[in-house]
Coordinates of N, CA and C in Angstrom, one line a residue:
M1 N -34.8 18.2 8.3 CA -33.6 18.3 7.5 C -33.4 17.0 6.8
K2 N -33.0 17.1 5.5 CA -32.8 16.0 4.7 C -31.4 15.4 5.0
E3 N -31.4 14.1 5.2 CA -30.1 13.4 5.5 C -29.4 13.1 4.2
H4 N -28.1 13.3 4.2 CA -27.3 13.0 3.0 C -27.1 11.5 2.8
V5 N -27.1 11.1 1.6 CA -26.7 9.7 1.2 C -25.3 9.8 0.6
F6 N -24.4 9.2 1.3 CA -23.0 9.3 0.9 C -22.6 8.0 0.1
L7 N -21.9 8.2 -1.0 CA -21.5 7.1 -1.9 C -19.9 7.1 -1.7
P8 N -19.4 5.9 -1.3 CA -18.0 5.8 -1.1 C -17.1 6.1 -2.4
R9 N -17.7 5.8 -3.6 CA -16.9 6.0 -4.8 C -16.9 7.4 -5.3
K10 N -17.9 8.2 -4.7 CA -18.0 9.7 -5.1 C -18.3 10.4 -3.8
L11 N -17.4 10.5 -2.9 CA -17.6 11.0 -1.5 C -17.4 12.5 -1.5
D12 N -18.4 13.2 -1.1 CA -18.2 14.7 -0.8 C -17.7 14.8 0.6
V13 N -16.4 15.0 0.7 CA -15.7 14.9 2.0 C -16.2 16.1 2.9
A14 N -16.3 17.3 2.4 CA -16.8 18.4 3.2 C -18.1 18.1 3.9
A15 N -19.1 17.7 3.1 CA -20.4 17.3 3.6 C -20.3 16.1 4.6
F16 N -19.5 15.2 4.2 CA -19.3 14.0 5.1 C -18.8 14.4 6.4
A17 N -17.8 15.3 6.5 CA -17.2 15.7 7.7 C -18.2 16.6 8.5
R18 N -18.9 17.5 7.8 CA -19.9 18.4 8.4 C -21.0 17.6 9.1
D19 N -21.4 16.5 8.5 CA -22.4 15.6 9.1 C -21.9 14.6 10.1
A20 N -20.6 14.6 10.3 CA -19.9 13.6 11.2 C -20.4 12.2 10.8
A21 N -20.5 12.0 9.5 CA -21.0 10.7 9.0 C -20.0 9.6 9.0
S22 N -20.4 8.4 8.8 CA -19.5 7.3 8.7 C -20.1 6.3 7.7
L23 N -19.2 5.6 7.1 CA -19.5 4.5 6.1 C -18.6 3.3 6.4
E24 N -19.1 2.2 6.1 CA -18.3 1.0 6.2 C -18.8 -0.1 5.2
G25 N -17.9 -1.0 4.9 CA -18.3 -2.0 4.0 C -17.2 -3.0 3.7
A26 N -17.4 -3.7 2.6 CA -16.4 -4.6 2.1 C -16.3 -4.6 0.6
W27 N -15.1 -4.6 0.0 CA -15.0 -4.7 -1.4 C -14.2 -6.0 -1.7
P28 N -14.6 -6.7 -2.8 CA -13.8 -7.8 -3.2 C -12.4 -7.3 -3.6
A29 N -11.4 -8.1 -3.1 CA -10.0 -7.7 -3.4 C -9.7 -7.6 -4.9
A30 N -10.4 -8.4 -5.7 CA -10.1 -8.4 -7.1 C -10.5 -7.1 -7.8
E31 N -11.4 -6.3 -7.1 CA -11.8 -5.0 -7.6 C -10.6 -4.0 -7.5
M32 N -9.7 -4.3 -6.6 CA -8.5 -3.4 -6.5 C -7.4 -4.0 -7.4
Q33 N -7.4 -3.5 -8.6 CA -6.5 -4.1 -9.6 C -5.1 -4.1 -9.3
R34 N -4.6 -2.9 -8.8 CA -3.2 -2.8 -8.5 C -2.8 -3.6 -7.3
L35 N -3.7 -3.8 -6.3 CA -3.4 -4.7 -5.2 C -3.4 -6.1 -5.7
A36 N -4.3 -6.5 -6.5 CA -4.4 -7.8 -7.0 C -3.1 -8.2 -7.8
E37 N -2.6 -7.2 -8.6 CA -1.4 -7.5 -9.4 C -0.2 -7.7 -8.5
S38 N -0.2 -7.2 -7.3 CA 1.0 -7.4 -6.4 C 1.0 -8.7 -5.7
G39 N -0.1 -9.5 -5.9 CA -0.2 -10.8 -5.3 C 0.5 -11.9 -6.0
A40 N 0.6 -13.0 -5.4 CA 1.2 -14.2 -5.9 C 0.4 -14.7 -7.1
P41 N 1.1 -15.1 -8.2 CA 0.4 -15.6 -9.4 C -0.3 -16.9 -9.1
D42 N 0.2 -17.7 -8.1 CA -0.5 -18.9 -7.7 C -1.7 -18.8 -6.8
A43 N -2.0 -17.5 -6.4 CA -3.1 -17.3 -5.5 C -3.8 -16.0 -6.0
P44 N -4.8 -16.2 -6.9 CA -5.4 -15.0 -7.5 C -6.3 -14.2 -6.5
A45 N -6.4 -12.9 -6.7 CA -7.1 -12.1 -5.7 C -8.6 -12.5 -5.6
A46 N -9.2 -13.1 -6.6 CA -10.6 -13.5 -6.5 C -10.8 -14.5 -5.3
A47 N -9.8 -15.2 -4.9 CA -9.9 -16.1 -3.8 C -9.6 -15.5 -2.4
W48 N -9.1 -14.3 -2.4 CA -8.8 -13.6 -1.2 C -10.0 -13.1 -0.5
P49 N -10.0 -13.0 0.9 CA -11.1 -12.4 1.6 C -11.4 -11.0 1.2
A50 N -12.6 -10.5 1.3 CA -12.9 -9.2 1.0 C -12.2 -8.2 1.8
V51 N -11.9 -7.0 1.3 CA -11.2 -5.9 2.0 C -12.3 -5.2 2.9
Q52 N -12.1 -5.2 4.2 CA -13.0 -4.5 5.1 C -12.5 -3.1 5.3
W53 N -13.5 -2.1 5.3 CA -13.1 -0.7 5.4 C -14.1 0.1 6.2
R54 N -13.7 1.2 6.8 CA -14.6 2.1 7.5 C -14.1 3.5 7.4
L55 N -14.9 4.4 7.1 CA -14.6 5.8 7.0 C -15.5 6.6 8.0
R56 N -14.8 7.6 8.6 CA -15.6 8.5 9.5 C -15.1 10.0 9.2
G57 N -16.1 10.8 9.1 CA -15.8 12.2 8.8 C -15.8 13.0 10.1
E58 N -15.0 14.1 10.2 CA -15.0 14.9 11.4 C -14.7 16.4 11.0
R59 N -15.4 17.3 11.6 CA -15.2 18.7 11.4 C -14.7 19.2 12.8
R60 N -13.5 19.8 12.8 CA -12.9 20.3 14.0 C -13.0 21.9 13.9
E61 N -13.4 22.5 15.0 CA -13.5 24.0 15.0 C -12.6 24.5 16.1
P62 N -11.3 24.7 15.9 CA -10.4 25.3 16.9 C -10.8 26.7 17.3
R63 N -10.5 27.1 18.5 CA -10.8 28.5 18.9 C -10.0 29.5 18.1
G64 N -10.7 30.4 17.6 CA -10.0 31.5 16.8 C -9.5 31.1 15.5
G65 N -9.8 29.9 15.0 CA -9.3 29.4 13.8 C -10.4 28.9 12.8
E66 N -10.0 28.6 11.7 CA -11.0 28.1 10.7 C -11.3 26.6 10.9
A67 N -12.5 26.3 10.5 CA -13.0 24.9 10.7 C -12.1 23.9 9.9
Q68 N -11.8 22.8 10.4 CA -10.9 21.8 9.7 C -11.7 20.6 9.4
V69 N -11.5 20.1 8.2 CA -12.1 18.9 7.7 C -11.2 17.7 7.8
W70 N -11.6 16.6 8.5 CA -10.8 15.4 8.7 C -11.6 14.2 8.2
L71 N -10.8 13.2 7.8 CA -11.4 11.9 7.4 C -10.5 10.8 8.0
H72 N -11.2 9.9 8.7 CA -10.5 8.8 9.4 C -10.8 7.5 8.6
L73 N -9.8 6.8 8.3 CA -9.9 5.5 7.5 C -9.3 4.4 8.3
Q74 N -10.1 3.3 8.3 CA -9.6 2.0 8.8 C -9.8 1.0 7.7
A75 N -8.9 0.1 7.5 CA -9.1 -1.0 6.5 C -8.3 -2.2 6.9
K76 N -8.8 -3.3 6.5 CA -8.1 -4.6 6.8 C -8.2 -5.5 5.6
A77 N -7.1 -6.1 5.2 CA -7.1 -7.0 4.1 C -6.1 -8.1 4.3
T78 N -6.4 -9.3 3.7 CA -5.5 -10.4 3.7 C -5.1 -10.7 2.2
V79 N -3.8 -10.6 1.9 CA -3.4 -10.8 0.6 C -2.4 -11.9 0.5
Q80 N -2.3 -12.5 -0.6 CA -1.3 -13.6 -0.9 C -0.2 -13.1 -1.7
M81 N 1.0 -13.1 -1.2 CA 2.2 -12.6 -2.0 C 3.1 -13.7 -2.2
T82 N 4.2 -13.5 -2.9 CA 5.2 -14.5 -3.2 C 6.3 -14.4 -2.2
C83 N 6.5 -15.5 -1.4 CA 7.6 -15.5 -0.4 C 8.9 -15.4 -1.2
Q84 N 9.8 -14.6 -0.8 CA 11.1 -14.4 -1.4 C 12.1 -15.4 -1.1
R85 N 11.8 -16.3 -0.2 CA 12.7 -17.4 0.2 C 12.4 -18.7 -0.6
C86 N 11.1 -19.1 -0.6 CA 10.7 -20.3 -1.2 C 9.9 -20.2 -2.5
L87 N 9.5 -18.9 -2.8 CA 8.7 -18.6 -4.0 C 7.3 -19.2 -4.0
Q88 N 6.8 -19.5 -2.8 CA 5.4 -20.0 -2.6 C 4.6 -18.9 -2.1
P89 N 3.2 -19.0 -2.2 CA 2.4 -17.9 -1.7 C 2.5 -17.8 -0.1
V90 N 2.6 -16.6 0.4 CA 2.6 -16.3 1.8 C 1.5 -15.3 2.1
E91 N 0.7 -15.6 3.1 CA -0.4 -14.7 3.5 C 0.1 -13.5 4.3
E92 N -0.3 -12.4 3.9 CA 0.1 -11.1 4.6 C -1.2 -10.4 5.1
V93 N -1.3 -10.1 6.4 CA -2.5 -9.4 6.9 C -2.1 -8.0 7.0
L94 N -2.9 -7.1 6.4 CA -2.7 -5.7 6.4 C -3.8 -5.0 7.2
D95 N -3.4 -4.3 8.2 CA -4.4 -3.6 9.1 C -3.9 -2.2 9.2
I96 N -4.7 -1.3 8.5 CA -4.3 0.1 8.5 C -5.3 1.1 9.2
E97 N -4.7 2.1 9.7 CA -5.6 3.2 10.3 C -4.9 4.5 10.0
R98 N -5.6 5.4 9.3 CA -5.0 6.6 8.9 C -6.0 7.8 9.1
Q99 N -5.5 9.0 9.3 CA -6.4 10.1 9.3 C -5.8 11.2 8.4
Y100 N -6.7 11.9 7.7 CA -6.3 12.9 6.8 C -6.9 14.2 7.1
R101 N -6.2 15.3 7.0 CA -6.7 16.6 7.1 C -6.8 17.2 5.7
F102 N -7.9 17.9 5.4 CA -8.1 18.4 4.1 C -7.9 19.9 4.1
A103 N -7.2 20.4 3.0 CA -6.9 21.8 2.8 C -7.7 22.3 1.6
R104 N -7.9 23.6 1.5 CA -8.7 24.2 0.4 C -8.0 24.1 -1.0
N105 N -6.7 24.2 -1.0 CA -6.0 24.2 -2.2 C -4.6 23.7 -2.0
E106 N -3.8 23.6 -3.1 CA -2.5 23.0 -3.1 C -1.5 23.7 -2.2
S107 N -1.5 25.1 -2.3 CA -0.6 25.9 -1.5 C -0.9 25.7 0.0
E108 N -2.1 25.7 0.4 CA -2.5 25.5 1.8 C -2.1 24.1 2.2
A109 N -2.3 23.1 1.4 CA -1.9 21.7 1.7 C -0.4 21.6 1.9
A110 N 0.4 22.3 1.0 CA 1.8 22.2 1.2 C 2.3 22.9 2.5
E111 N 1.7 24.0 2.8 CA 2.0 24.7 4.0 C 1.6 23.8 5.3
L112 N 0.5 23.3 5.3 CA 0.0 22.4 6.4 C 0.9 21.2 6.5
D113 N 1.2 20.6 5.4 CA 2.0 19.4 5.4 C 3.4 19.6 6.0
A114 N 4.0 20.8 5.7 CA 5.3 21.2 6.2 C 5.3 21.4 7.7
E115 N 4.1 21.9 8.2 CA 4.0 22.3 9.6 C 3.7 21.1 10.5
S116 N 3.0 20.0 10.0 CA 2.6 19.0 10.9 C 2.9 17.6 10.3
D117 N 2.7 16.6 11.2 CA 3.0 15.2 10.8 C 1.7 14.5 10.2
D118 N 0.6 15.3 10.2 CA -0.6 14.7 9.6 C -0.5 14.6 8.1
D119 N -1.3 13.6 7.6 CA -1.4 13.5 6.1 C -2.4 14.6 5.7
V120 N -2.0 15.4 4.7 CA -2.8 16.5 4.2 C -3.1 16.3 2.8
L121 N -4.4 16.4 2.4 CA -4.9 16.3 1.1 C -5.7 17.5 0.7
V122 N -5.8 17.8 -0.6 CA -6.6 18.9 -1.1 C -8.0 18.4 -1.2
L123 N -8.9 19.3 -0.7 CA -10.3 19.0 -0.6 C -10.9 19.0 -2.0
S124 N -11.5 17.9 -2.4 CA -12.2 17.9 -3.8 C -13.7 17.6 -3.6
R125 N -14.4 17.8 -4.6 CA -15.9 17.6 -4.5 C -16.2 16.1 -4.5
S126 N -15.3 15.3 -5.0 CA -15.6 13.9 -5.2 C -14.4 13.0 -4.9
L127 N -14.4 12.3 -3.8 CA -13.2 11.4 -3.5 C -13.6 9.9 -3.7
D128 N -12.8 9.2 -4.3 CA -13.0 7.8 -4.5 C -12.4 7.0 -3.4
A129 N -13.2 6.6 -2.4 CA -12.7 5.9 -1.2 C -12.0 4.5 -1.6
L130 N -12.5 3.9 -2.6 CA -11.9 2.6 -3.0 C -10.4 2.8 -3.4
E131 N -10.2 3.9 -4.2 CA -8.9 4.2 -4.6 C -8.0 4.6 -3.4
M132 N -8.5 5.3 -2.5 CA -7.8 5.7 -1.3 C -7.4 4.5 -0.4
V133 N -8.4 3.6 -0.2 CA -8.1 2.4 0.5 C -7.0 1.5 -0.2
E134 N -7.2 1.4 -1.5 CA -6.2 0.6 -2.3 C -4.8 1.2 -2.2
D135 N -4.7 2.6 -2.3 CA -3.4 3.2 -2.1 C -2.7 2.9 -0.8
E136 N -3.5 3.0 0.3 CA -3.0 2.8 1.6 C -2.6 1.3 1.8
L137 N -3.3 0.4 1.3 CA -3.0 -1.0 1.4 C -1.7 -1.3 0.6
L138 N -1.5 -0.7 -0.6 CA -0.3 -0.9 -1.4 C 0.9 -0.3 -0.6
L139 N 0.7 0.8 0.1 CA 1.8 1.4 0.8 C 2.2 0.6 2.1
S140 N 1.3 -0.2 2.5 CA 1.6 -1.0 3.7 C 2.0 -2.5 3.4
L141 N 2.1 -2.8 2.1 CA 2.7 -4.1 1.7 C 4.1 -4.3 2.2
P142 N 4.5 -5.4 2.6 CA 5.9 -5.6 3.0 C 6.8 -5.6 1.7
L143 N 8.0 -5.0 1.9 CA 8.9 -4.9 0.7 C 9.4 -6.3 0.3
V144 N 9.7 -7.1 1.3 CA 10.2 -8.5 1.1 C 9.3 -9.5 1.8
P145 N 8.2 -9.9 1.2 CA 7.3 -10.9 1.8 C 8.0 -12.2 2.0
R146 N 7.8 -12.8 3.1 CA 8.4 -14.2 3.4 C 7.7 -14.8 4.6
H147 N 7.7 -16.1 4.5 CA 7.3 -16.9 5.7 C 8.2 -16.7 6.9
E148 N 7.7 -16.9 8.1 CA 8.6 -16.9 9.2 C 9.6 -18.1 9.1
V149 N 9.0 -19.2 8.7 CA 9.8 -20.4 8.5 C 9.2 -21.1 7.2
C150 N 10.1 -21.2 6.2 CA 9.6 -21.8 4.9 C 9.5 -23.3 5.1
S151 N 8.4 -23.9 4.6 CA 8.3 -25.3 4.7 C 9.1 -26.0 3.6
Q152 N 9.3 -25.4 2.5 CA 10.0 -26.0 1.4 C 11.2 -25.0 1.0
P153 N 12.4 -25.4 1.3 CA 13.5 -24.6 0.8 C 13.6 -24.6 -0.7
L154 N 14.0 -23.5 -1.2 CA 14.2 -23.3 -2.7 C 15.3 -24.2 -3.2
V155 N 15.1 -25.0 -4.1 CA 16.1 -25.9 -4.7 C 16.2 -25.5 -6.2
A156 N 17.4 -25.2 -6.6 CA 17.6 -24.8 -8.0 C 17.5 -26.1 -8.8
P157 N 16.9 -26.1 -10.0 CA 16.9 -27.2 -10.9 C 18.3 -27.7 -11.2
A158 N 18.5 -29.0 -11.3 CA 19.8 -29.6 -11.6 C 20.4 -29.1 -12.9
D159 N 19.6 -28.8 -13.9 CA 20.2 -28.2 -15.1 C 20.9 -26.9 -14.9
D160 N 20.2 -26.0 -14.0 CA 20.8 -24.7 -13.7 C 22.1 -24.9 -12.9
L161 N 22.2 -25.9 -12.0 CA 23.4 -26.1 -11.3 C 24.6 -26.5 -12.2
D162 N 24.2 -27.5 -13.1 CA 25.3 -28.0 -14.0 C 25.8 -26.8 -14.9
A163 N 24.8 -26.0 -15.4 CA 25.2 -24.9 -16.3 C 26.1 -23.9 -15.5
A164 N 25.8 -23.7 -14.3 CA 26.6 -22.7 -13.5 C 28.0 -23.3 -13.2
D165 N 28.1 -24.6 -12.9 CA 29.4 -25.3 -12.7 C 30.2 -25.2 -14.0
E166 N 29.6 -25.4 -15.1 CA 30.3 -25.4 -16.4 C 30.8 -24.0 -16.7
A167 N 30.0 -23.0 -16.4 CA 30.4 -21.6 -16.7 C 31.6 -21.2 -15.8
L168 N 31.7 -21.7 -14.6 CA 32.8 -21.4 -13.7 C 34.1 -22.1 -14.2
E169 N 33.9 -23.3 -14.7 CA 35.1 -24.1 -15.2 C 35.7 -23.4 -16.5
E170 N 34.8 -23.0 -17.4 CA 35.2 -22.4 -18.7 C 35.8 -21.0 -18.5
R171 N 35.4 -20.3 -17.5 CA 35.8 -18.9 -17.3 C 37.3 -18.8 -17.0
P172 N 38.1 -18.0 -17.7 CA 39.5 -17.9 -17.5 C 39.8 -17.2 -16.2
N173 N 40.9 -17.5 -15.6 CA 41.3 -16.8 -14.3 C 41.7 -15.4 -14.7
P174 N 41.1 -14.4 -14.1 CA 41.4 -13.0 -14.5 C 42.9 -12.6 -14.2
F175 N 43.5 -13.3 -13.3 CA 44.9 -13.0 -12.9 C 45.9 -13.8 -13.8
A176 N 45.4 -14.7 -14.6 CA 46.3 -15.4 -15.4 C 47.0 -14.5 -16.4
A177 N 46.3 -13.5 -17.0 CA 46.9 -12.6 -17.9 C 48.0 -11.7 -17.2
L178 N 47.7 -11.3 -15.9 CA 48.7 -10.6 -15.2 C 50.0 -11.4 -14.9
A179 N 49.8 -12.7 -14.6 CA 50.9 -13.6 -14.3 C 51.7 -13.7 -15.6
A180 N 51.1 -13.8 -16.7 CA 51.8 -14.0 -18.0 C 52.6 -12.7 -18.3
L181 N 52.1 -11.6 -18.0 CA 52.8 -10.3 -18.2 C 54.0 -10.2 -17.3
K182 N 53.8 -10.6 -16.1 CA 54.9 -10.6 -15.1 C 56.0 -11.5 -15.5
K183 N 55.7 -12.7 -16.0 CA 56.7 -13.6 -16.4 C 57.5 -13.1 -17.6
G184 N 56.8 -12.4 -18.5 CA 57.4 -11.8 -19.7 C 58.4 -10.8 -19.4
K185 N 58.3 -10.0 -18.3 CA 59.2 -8.9 -17.9 C 60.4 -9.5 -17.2
A186 N 60.3 -10.6 -16.6 CA 61.4 -11.2 -15.8 C 62.5 -11.7 -16.5

């Protein structure tokens, strides 16, 4: 029997699961453009460690039911994001583990998705694993990246502080007009 050669950028998921195959490797973080764009401008993705990933296919055959196609994904990445406290780069380690069940069509996927907590995708002839890994890494990014303890507190430039003070001094008191109206009635 001829053994399949599986390509992660054009993965035949049904055959991959049928063969209970597995793939693993590393991609430069810079190849994941959307992930790279989410990083800190001071720390380009080209300097980040490579994204490590592993895929494993599985075919489950429940009693009295149709065979199920599953894909297991593991990935690990280290990204540099902008700390929202000090605005300096902060290292975030992303470690994900997901499993997907595949359905034959959209309606079956919607039905299975409503019935279970599993991630359900529509089976296609060619799956781009790099895109799938990137999607999962993006979903696992922290909403507000920050250091546990920032080494440098954010200090506003003196010009900005002076401008803010001047704006407060020049702004009229909103209740002054009410006071003037009240005095006019008395």
